[in-house]
XYZ file of C-alpha atoms in Angstrom:
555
model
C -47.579 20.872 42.828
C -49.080 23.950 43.968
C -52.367 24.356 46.087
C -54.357 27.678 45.624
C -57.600 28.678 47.207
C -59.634 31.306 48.960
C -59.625 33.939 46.452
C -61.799 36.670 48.354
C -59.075 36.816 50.858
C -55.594 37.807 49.962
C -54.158 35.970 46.537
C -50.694 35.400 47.901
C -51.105 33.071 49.649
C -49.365 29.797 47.936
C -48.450 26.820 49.603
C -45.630 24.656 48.006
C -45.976 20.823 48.502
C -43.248 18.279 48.576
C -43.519 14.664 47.454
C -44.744 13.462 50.690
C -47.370 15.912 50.494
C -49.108 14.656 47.309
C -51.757 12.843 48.992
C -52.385 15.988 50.694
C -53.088 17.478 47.211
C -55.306 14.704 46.207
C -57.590 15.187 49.061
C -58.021 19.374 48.538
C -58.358 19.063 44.656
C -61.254 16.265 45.938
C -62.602 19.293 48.170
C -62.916 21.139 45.461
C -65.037 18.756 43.473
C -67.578 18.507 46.484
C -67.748 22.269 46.472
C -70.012 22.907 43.798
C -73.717 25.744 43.243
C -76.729 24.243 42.103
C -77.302 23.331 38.170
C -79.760 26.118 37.994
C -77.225 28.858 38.991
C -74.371 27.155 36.554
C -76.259 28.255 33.453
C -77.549 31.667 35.240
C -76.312 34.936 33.527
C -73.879 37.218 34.668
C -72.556 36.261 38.134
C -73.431 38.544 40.842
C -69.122 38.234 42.197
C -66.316 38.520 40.272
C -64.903 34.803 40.537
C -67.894 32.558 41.626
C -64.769 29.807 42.342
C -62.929 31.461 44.943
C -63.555 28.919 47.515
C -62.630 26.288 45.162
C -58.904 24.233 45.975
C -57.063 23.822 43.071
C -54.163 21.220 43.100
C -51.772 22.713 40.193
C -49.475 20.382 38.010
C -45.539 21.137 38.699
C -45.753 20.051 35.022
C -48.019 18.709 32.233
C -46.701 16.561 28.935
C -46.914 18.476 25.344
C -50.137 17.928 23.782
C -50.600 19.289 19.512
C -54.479 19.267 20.192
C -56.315 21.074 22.064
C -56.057 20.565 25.734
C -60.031 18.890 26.825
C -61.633 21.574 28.718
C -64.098 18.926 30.610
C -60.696 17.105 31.799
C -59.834 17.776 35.617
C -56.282 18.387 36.792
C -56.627 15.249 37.788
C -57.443 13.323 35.178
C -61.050 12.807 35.918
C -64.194 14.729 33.658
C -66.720 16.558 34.685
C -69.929 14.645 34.317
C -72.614 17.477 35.357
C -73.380 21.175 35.185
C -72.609 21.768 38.716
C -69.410 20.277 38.048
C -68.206 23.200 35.707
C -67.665 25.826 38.646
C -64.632 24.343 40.264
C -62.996 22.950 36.811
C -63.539 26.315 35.237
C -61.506 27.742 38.676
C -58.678 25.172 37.609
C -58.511 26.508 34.141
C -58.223 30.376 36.011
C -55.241 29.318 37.731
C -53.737 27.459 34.730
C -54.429 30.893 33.098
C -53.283 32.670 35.271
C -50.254 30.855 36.190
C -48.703 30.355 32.433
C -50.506 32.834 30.095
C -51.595 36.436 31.565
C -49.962 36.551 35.386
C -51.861 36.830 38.458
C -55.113 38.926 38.879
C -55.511 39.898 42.678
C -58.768 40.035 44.225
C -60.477 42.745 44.842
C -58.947 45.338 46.747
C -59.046 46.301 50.566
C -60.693 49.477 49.526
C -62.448 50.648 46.104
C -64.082 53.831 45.911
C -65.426 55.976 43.615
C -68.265 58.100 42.005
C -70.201 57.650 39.159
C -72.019 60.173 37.235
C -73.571 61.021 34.184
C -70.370 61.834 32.344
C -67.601 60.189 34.195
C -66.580 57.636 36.923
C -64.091 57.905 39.187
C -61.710 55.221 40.983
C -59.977 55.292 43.362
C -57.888 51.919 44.857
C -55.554 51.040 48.264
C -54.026 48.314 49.330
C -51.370 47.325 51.745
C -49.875 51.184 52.236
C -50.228 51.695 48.287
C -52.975 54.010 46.173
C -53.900 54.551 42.660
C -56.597 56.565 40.990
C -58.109 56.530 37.108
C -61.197 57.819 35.760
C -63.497 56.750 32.647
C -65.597 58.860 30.737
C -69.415 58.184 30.500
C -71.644 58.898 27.590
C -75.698 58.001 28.232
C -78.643 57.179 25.588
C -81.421 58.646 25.509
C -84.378 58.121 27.581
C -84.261 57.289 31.599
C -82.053 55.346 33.451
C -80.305 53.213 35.152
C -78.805 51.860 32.064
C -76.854 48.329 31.418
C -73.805 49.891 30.388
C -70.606 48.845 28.238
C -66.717 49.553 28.881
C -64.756 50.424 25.580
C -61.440 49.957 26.222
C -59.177 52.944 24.527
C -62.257 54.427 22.955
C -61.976 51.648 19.996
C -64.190 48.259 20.180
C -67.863 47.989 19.102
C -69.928 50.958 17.337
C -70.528 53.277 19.909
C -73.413 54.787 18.043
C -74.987 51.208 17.903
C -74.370 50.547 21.308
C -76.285 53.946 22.631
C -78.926 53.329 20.060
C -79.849 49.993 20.989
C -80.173 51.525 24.917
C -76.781 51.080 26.380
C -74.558 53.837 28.107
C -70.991 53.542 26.751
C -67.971 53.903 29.378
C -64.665 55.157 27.892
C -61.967 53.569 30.061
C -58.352 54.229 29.289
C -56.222 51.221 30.156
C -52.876 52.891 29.249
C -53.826 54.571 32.659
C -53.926 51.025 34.451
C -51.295 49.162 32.825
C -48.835 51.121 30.548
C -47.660 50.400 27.287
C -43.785 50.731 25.963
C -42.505 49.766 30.058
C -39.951 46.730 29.896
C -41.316 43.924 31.587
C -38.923 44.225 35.312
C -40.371 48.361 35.135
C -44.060 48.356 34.401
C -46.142 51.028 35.005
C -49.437 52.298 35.726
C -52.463 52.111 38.485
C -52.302 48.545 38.338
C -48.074 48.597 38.929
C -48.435 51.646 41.799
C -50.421 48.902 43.903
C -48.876 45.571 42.888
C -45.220 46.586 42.272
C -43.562 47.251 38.734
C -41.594 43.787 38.595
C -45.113 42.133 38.649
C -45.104 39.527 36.508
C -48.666 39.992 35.418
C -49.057 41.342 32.015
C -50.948 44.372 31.402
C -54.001 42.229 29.414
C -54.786 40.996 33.062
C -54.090 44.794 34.615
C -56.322 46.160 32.122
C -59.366 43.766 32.918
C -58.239 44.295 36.454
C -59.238 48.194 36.027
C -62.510 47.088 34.622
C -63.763 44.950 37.515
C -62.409 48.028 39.207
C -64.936 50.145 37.853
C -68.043 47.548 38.060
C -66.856 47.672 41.818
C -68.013 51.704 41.569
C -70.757 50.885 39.632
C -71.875 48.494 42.022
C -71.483 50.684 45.287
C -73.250 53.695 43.452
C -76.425 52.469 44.072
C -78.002 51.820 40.895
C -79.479 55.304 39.872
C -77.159 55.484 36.879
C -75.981 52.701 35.257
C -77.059 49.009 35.940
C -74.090 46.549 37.832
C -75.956 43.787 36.958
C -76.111 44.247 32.832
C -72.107 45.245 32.415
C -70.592 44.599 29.225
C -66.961 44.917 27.739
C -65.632 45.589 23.860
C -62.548 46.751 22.346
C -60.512 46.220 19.245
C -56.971 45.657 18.290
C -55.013 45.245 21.829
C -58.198 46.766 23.107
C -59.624 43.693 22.078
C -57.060 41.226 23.735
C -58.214 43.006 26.858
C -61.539 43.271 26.477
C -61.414 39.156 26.008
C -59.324 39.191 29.147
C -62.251 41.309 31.058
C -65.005 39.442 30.146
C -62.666 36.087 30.771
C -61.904 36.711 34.540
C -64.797 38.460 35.789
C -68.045 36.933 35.463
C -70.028 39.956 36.563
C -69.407 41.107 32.531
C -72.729 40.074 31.408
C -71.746 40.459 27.255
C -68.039 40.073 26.074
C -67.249 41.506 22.877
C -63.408 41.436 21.396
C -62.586 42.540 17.729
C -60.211 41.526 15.649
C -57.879 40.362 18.771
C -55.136 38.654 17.066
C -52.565 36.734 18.878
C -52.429 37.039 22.242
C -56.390 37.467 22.369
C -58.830 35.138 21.195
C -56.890 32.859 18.498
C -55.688 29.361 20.118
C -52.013 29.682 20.576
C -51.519 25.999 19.190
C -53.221 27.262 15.692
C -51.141 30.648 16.045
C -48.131 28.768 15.418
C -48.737 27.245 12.586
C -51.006 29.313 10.674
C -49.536 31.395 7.628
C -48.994 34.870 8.345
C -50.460 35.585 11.279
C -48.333 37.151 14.419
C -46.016 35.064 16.141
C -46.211 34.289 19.476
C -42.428 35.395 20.021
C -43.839 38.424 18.487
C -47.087 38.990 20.293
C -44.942 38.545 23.784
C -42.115 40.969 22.806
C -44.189 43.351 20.992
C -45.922 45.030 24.597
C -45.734 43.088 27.801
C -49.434 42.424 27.248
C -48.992 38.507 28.390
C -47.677 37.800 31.845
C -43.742 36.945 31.991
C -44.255 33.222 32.701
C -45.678 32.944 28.791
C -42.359 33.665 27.682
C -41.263 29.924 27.931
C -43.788 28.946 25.288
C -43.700 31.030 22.779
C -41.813 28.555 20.523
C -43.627 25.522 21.901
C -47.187 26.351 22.490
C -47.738 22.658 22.827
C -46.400 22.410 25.972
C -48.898 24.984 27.540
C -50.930 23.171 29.996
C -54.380 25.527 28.695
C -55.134 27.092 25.903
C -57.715 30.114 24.598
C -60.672 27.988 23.853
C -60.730 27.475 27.421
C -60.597 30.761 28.168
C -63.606 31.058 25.666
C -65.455 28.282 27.410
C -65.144 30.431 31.222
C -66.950 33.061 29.750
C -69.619 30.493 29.573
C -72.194 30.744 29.932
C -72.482 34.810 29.618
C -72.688 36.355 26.444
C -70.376 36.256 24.064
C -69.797 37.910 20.728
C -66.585 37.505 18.928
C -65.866 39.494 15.918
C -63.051 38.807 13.076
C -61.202 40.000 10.174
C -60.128 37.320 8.083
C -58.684 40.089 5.432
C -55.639 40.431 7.404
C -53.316 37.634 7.989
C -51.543 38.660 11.071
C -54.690 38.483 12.818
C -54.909 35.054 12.873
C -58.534 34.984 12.105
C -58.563 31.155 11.601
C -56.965 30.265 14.869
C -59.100 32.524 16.353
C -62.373 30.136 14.582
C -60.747 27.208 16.083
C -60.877 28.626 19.813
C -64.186 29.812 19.217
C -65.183 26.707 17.646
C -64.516 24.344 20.641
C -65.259 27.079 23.308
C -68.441 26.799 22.174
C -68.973 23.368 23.311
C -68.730 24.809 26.699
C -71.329 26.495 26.069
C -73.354 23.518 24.537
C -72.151 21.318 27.473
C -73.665 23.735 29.669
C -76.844 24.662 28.020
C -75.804 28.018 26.810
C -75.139 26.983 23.057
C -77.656 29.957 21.639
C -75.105 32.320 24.186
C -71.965 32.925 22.138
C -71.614 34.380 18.687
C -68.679 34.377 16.305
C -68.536 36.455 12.888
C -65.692 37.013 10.601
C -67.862 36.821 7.418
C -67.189 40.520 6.591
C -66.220 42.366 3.291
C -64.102 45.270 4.375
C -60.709 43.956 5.298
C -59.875 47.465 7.040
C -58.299 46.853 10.515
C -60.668 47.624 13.148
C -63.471 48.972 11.118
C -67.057 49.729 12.232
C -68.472 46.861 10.035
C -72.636 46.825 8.828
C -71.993 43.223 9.229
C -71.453 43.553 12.844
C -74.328 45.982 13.541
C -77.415 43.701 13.763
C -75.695 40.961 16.027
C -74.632 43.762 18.302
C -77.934 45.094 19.024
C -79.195 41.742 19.389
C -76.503 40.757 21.589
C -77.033 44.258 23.830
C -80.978 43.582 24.083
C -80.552 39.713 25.067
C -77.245 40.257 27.514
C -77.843 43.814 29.280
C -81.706 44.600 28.505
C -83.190 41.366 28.800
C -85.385 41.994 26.341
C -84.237 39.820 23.033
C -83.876 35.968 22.626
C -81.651 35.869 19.539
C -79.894 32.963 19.493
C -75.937 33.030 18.644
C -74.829 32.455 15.195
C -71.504 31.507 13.822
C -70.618 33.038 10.700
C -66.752 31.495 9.683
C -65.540 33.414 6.516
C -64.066 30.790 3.945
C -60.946 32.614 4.107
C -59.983 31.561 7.645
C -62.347 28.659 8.435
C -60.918 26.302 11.005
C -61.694 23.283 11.284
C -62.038 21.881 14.611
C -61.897 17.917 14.132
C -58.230 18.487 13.318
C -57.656 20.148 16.467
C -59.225 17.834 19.413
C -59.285 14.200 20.486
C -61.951 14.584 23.393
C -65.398 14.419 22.584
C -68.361 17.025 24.727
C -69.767 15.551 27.403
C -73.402 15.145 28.191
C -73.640 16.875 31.461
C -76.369 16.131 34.128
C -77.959 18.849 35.548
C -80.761 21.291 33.699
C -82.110 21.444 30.206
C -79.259 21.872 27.024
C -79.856 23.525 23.747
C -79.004 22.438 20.521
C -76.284 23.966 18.471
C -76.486 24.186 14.109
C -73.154 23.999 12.465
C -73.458 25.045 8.766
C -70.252 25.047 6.358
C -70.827 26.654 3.031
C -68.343 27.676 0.837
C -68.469 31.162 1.758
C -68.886 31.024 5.220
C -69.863 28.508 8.492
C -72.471 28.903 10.686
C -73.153 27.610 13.826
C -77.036 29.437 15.615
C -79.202 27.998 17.783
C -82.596 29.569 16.415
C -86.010 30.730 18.069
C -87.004 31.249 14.442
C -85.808 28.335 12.421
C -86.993 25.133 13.592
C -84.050 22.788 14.160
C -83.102 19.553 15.237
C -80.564 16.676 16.003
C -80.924 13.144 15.569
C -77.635 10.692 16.235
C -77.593 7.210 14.637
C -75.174 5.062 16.423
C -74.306 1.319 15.660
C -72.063 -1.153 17.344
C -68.520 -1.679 16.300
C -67.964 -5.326 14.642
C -65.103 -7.989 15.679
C -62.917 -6.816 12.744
C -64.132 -3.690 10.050
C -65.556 -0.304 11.386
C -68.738 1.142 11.419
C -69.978 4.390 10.911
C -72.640 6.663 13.196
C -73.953 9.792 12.152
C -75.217 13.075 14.154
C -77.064 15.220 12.109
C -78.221 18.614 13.063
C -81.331 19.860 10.743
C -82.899 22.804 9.682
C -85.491 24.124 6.928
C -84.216 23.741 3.861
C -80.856 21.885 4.713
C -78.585 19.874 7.507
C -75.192 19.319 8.317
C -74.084 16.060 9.371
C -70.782 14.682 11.565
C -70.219 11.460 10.310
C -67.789 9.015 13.306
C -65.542 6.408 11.907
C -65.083 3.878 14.488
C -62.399 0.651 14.040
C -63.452 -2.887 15.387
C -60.948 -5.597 17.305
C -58.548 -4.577 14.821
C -56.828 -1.607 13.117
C -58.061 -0.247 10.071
C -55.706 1.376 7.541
C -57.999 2.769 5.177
C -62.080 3.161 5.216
C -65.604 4.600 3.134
C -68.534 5.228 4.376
C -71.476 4.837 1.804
C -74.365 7.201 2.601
C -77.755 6.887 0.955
C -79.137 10.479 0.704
C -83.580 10.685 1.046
C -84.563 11.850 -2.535
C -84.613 15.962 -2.924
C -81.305 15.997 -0.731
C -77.580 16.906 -1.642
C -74.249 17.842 -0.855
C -72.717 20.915 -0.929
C -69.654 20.672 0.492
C -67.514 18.150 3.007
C -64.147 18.137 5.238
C -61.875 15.376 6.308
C -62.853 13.040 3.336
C -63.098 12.747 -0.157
C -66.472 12.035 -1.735
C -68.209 10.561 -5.316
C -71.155 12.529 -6.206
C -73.358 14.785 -4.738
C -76.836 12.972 -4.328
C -77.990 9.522 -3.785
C -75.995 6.990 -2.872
C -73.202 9.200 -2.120
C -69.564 7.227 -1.003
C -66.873 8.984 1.225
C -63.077 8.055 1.387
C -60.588 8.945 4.005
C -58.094 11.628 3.250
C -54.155 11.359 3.976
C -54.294 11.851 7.438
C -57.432 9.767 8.865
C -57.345 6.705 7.139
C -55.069 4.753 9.918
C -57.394 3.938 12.817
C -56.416 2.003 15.879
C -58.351 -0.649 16.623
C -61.676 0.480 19.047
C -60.588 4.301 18.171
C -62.308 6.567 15.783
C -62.139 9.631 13.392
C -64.768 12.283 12.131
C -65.546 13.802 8.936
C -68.345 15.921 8.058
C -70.519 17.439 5.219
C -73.497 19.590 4.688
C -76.573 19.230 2.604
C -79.580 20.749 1.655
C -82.718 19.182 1.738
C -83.399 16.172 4.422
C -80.572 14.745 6.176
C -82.726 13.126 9.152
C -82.362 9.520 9.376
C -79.435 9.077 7.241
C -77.722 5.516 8.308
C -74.276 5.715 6.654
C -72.277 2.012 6.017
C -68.262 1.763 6.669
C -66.489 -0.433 4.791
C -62.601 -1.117 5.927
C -59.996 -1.421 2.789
């Protein structure tokens, strides 16, 4: 077991326990539980540090069994769950170091000296640390009209329309990260800014280097005083690898107000656990081989993903609860565009858990299947995004638009259910699944609701409880399968629609008719429930769905 902590000081600093030590490890991952920031400044925007956890003790697993779901992002190393908002701040510092530790490789704090200039066409860095210096610049291209302005970094010139991004009042940086962490270097001889200060047998990839350059220039950005660009309203985009680090940017600094990777592929957003086993899209053996973009220690999981300890939804959920827009292209396979739906999918009960639910946006609903294309799809969501995230001036709530070709689904991916968390107001988050496409918004504009009806589970049988979230014109509702005393091998649920309403369209169960008294049957894989355990299906309507009380009946 390994004990980190103090993160604004010096990260190498790692203290190896032996088995007599454990209950020393119990009582520092306890001190981290105690050291928590008030509810209000959990759900706050962009922090004003780069890790608002560094003072958190994190007691790290010498080893964790194989899981095929999704590891539960409200689980503590420990084995406890966070049960309130103010909770999230040292868990979401656990899942850094489990990040850190098995995926991208370790991203030092901030140096011992960062300086710099920043003008109206270019920023300049300049880094030292123990005896060692590197320098980079960006390039800087303003809107019209007066500053400061919120600002974002494209990494390698290629993420989010730059032409959008000026329009809708942002400046746009154009940071190189081949000048930070260097591409075509074998893993014992990388090179770059990043390598000249930490060594080139670092074992942290360059996706962690690269969003190590950008917190290196909202470090400049910061110390120039504010007459330019805006520290406070940063934001990050890129596409392609650009896009793996641009997710990695916005992941492991939390002064990037707005987040925005494109078409990522493996290695980025998609969970590594769906990677595997979804047709066509890039293996992990590939995506590690291809560029050292993960850090070294990945390389013992590329052919068992299961075994990984963390996966990318979690890395979704700790940009939570910033902005966060996630754009796909289901056209092309070996971007694994429906792992990447999956991560998104339950990263975004994070952001529920935490209030932030109308904060995170996800859209691979796009015609043009051309790799890393400046989409008309995209464009509206991006200046919504840009006015809500960096000029405070929108209140668009997130959307998820799932193309049919890649839709994920996520009941087949997790066994832990999202908390309730104590601690300042929530939001409520619409799921729609149509044949073309799934959406998930929280909407200023669309009235919405939820309404849960829960019943208790008998000696013997199962019952059935419904959530249903509503909207004008339609609803989609999660329908929980729950065993009694004994196991049940085999279930339906009968569900008596209100007149006018119908269904369009379900998952996880097969279904007789469409309106009415409408009866669903378990598929293949759900029909064997443990006694006191439970499964989900799901289906969408239009029309009323409030109210709906649906019978189970065990066969």
């Amino acid at each position: 077991m390994t004990i980190r902590s103090g993160r604004s000081q010096s990260r190498s600093t790692v203290v190896v326990l032996a088995v007599a030590g454990l209950a020393l490890a119990g009582a520092m991952t306890a001190a981290a539980k105690t050291t928590t920031a008030p509810a209000a400044d959990v759900v706050a925007a962009a922090a004003g540090v780069e890790d608002d956890g560094a003072d958190c003790r994190v007691a790290l697993p010498g080893s964790t069994p194989a899981n095929s779901k999704l590891p539960d992002p409200f689980k503590r190393i420990d084995g406890t769950r966070v049960t309130s908002k103010s909770d999230w701040r040292c868990r979401r510092a656990e899942t850094r170091e489990l990040a850190e530790r098995y995926v991208y490789g370790d991203k030092p704090a901030k140096p011992a000296s960062v300086t710099g200039t920043v003008t109206s066409s270019a920023i300049t860095v300049n880094v030292s640390e123990n005896g060692r210096s590197a320098s980079f610049s960006a390039r800087v291209e303003l809107p019209s009209g007066s500053g400061p302005f919120p600002a974002v970094v494209v990494l390698g010139g290629l993420g989010a329309d730059t032409a959008t991004i000026k329009a809708a009042g942002a400046a746009v940086i154009n940071y190189d990260p081949i000048a930070v962490g260097r591409e075509g270097t074998a893993r014992g001889n990388k090179q770059g800014a990043f390598y000249s200060i930490y060594g080139s047998s670092s074992s942290t990839g360059l996706l962690m280097a690269w969003a190590w350059g950008v917190s290196r220039i909202i470090d400049v950005v910061e110390q120039s005083g504010g007459t330019i660009l805006k520290a406070d309203a940063m934001g990050v985009t890129g596409c392609s690898r650009y896009g793996k680090g641009a997710f990695a940017s916005g992941v492991f600094d939390q002064r990037v107000a707005l987040t925005m990777p494109i078409e990522s592929g493996s290695a980025g957003v998609p969970a590594f656990r769906a990677v595997a086993g979804e047709s066509g899209a890039q293996p992990l053996s590939s995506a590690y081989g291809e560029q050292p973009w993960l850090g070294d220690a990945f390389g013992s999981f590329t052919g068992n993903p299961n075994s990984l300890p963390v996966d990318t939804h979690q890395m979704v959920g700790m940009v939570a609860p910033r902005g966060l827009l996630i754009m796909e292209n289901p056209h092309v396979d070996w971007l694994g565009a429906r792992s990447g739906s999956v991560a998104a999918l339950a990263g975004a009960e994070v952001y529920k858990a935490l209030g932030a639910g109308d904060n995170i946006t996800y859209w691979s609903d796009v015609q043009d299947g051309t790799h890393c294309a400046s989409r008309t799809e995209w464009r509206t969501p991006l200046q919504q995004n840009i006015q809500k995230h960096l000029l405070k001036t929108g209140s668009a709530a997130g959307t998820f638009r799932i193309s049919s070709r890649k839709a994920g689904n996520l009941a087949e991916w997790r066994d832990w259910q999202t908390p309730t968390l104590s601690g300042g107001t929530t939001t409520t988050t619409t799921t729609t699944t149509t044949s073309t496409s799934t959406s998930t918004s929280t909407s200023t504009s669309t009235t919405t609701s939820t309404t849960t009806t829960t019943t208790t589970p008998p000696a013997g049988g199962c019952t059935a409880s419904a959530s249903v979230n509503q909207w004008t014109g339609g609803f989609v509702a999660t329908i929980r399968v729950t065993a009694g005393s004994a196991p049940v091998n085999g279930w339906t649920v009968t569900v008596a629609l209100p007149a006018g309403s119908s269904v369009t369209n379900a998952w996880n169960a097969n279904r007789s008719g469409n309106s009415g008294t409408v009866q669903f049957t378990n598929v293949s894989f759900n029909g064997s429930i443990a006694a006191g355990q439970s499964t989900e299906f799901g289906f969408q309507g239009t029309g009323a769905g409030s109210g709906i009380s649906p019978a189970c009946a065990a066969r």
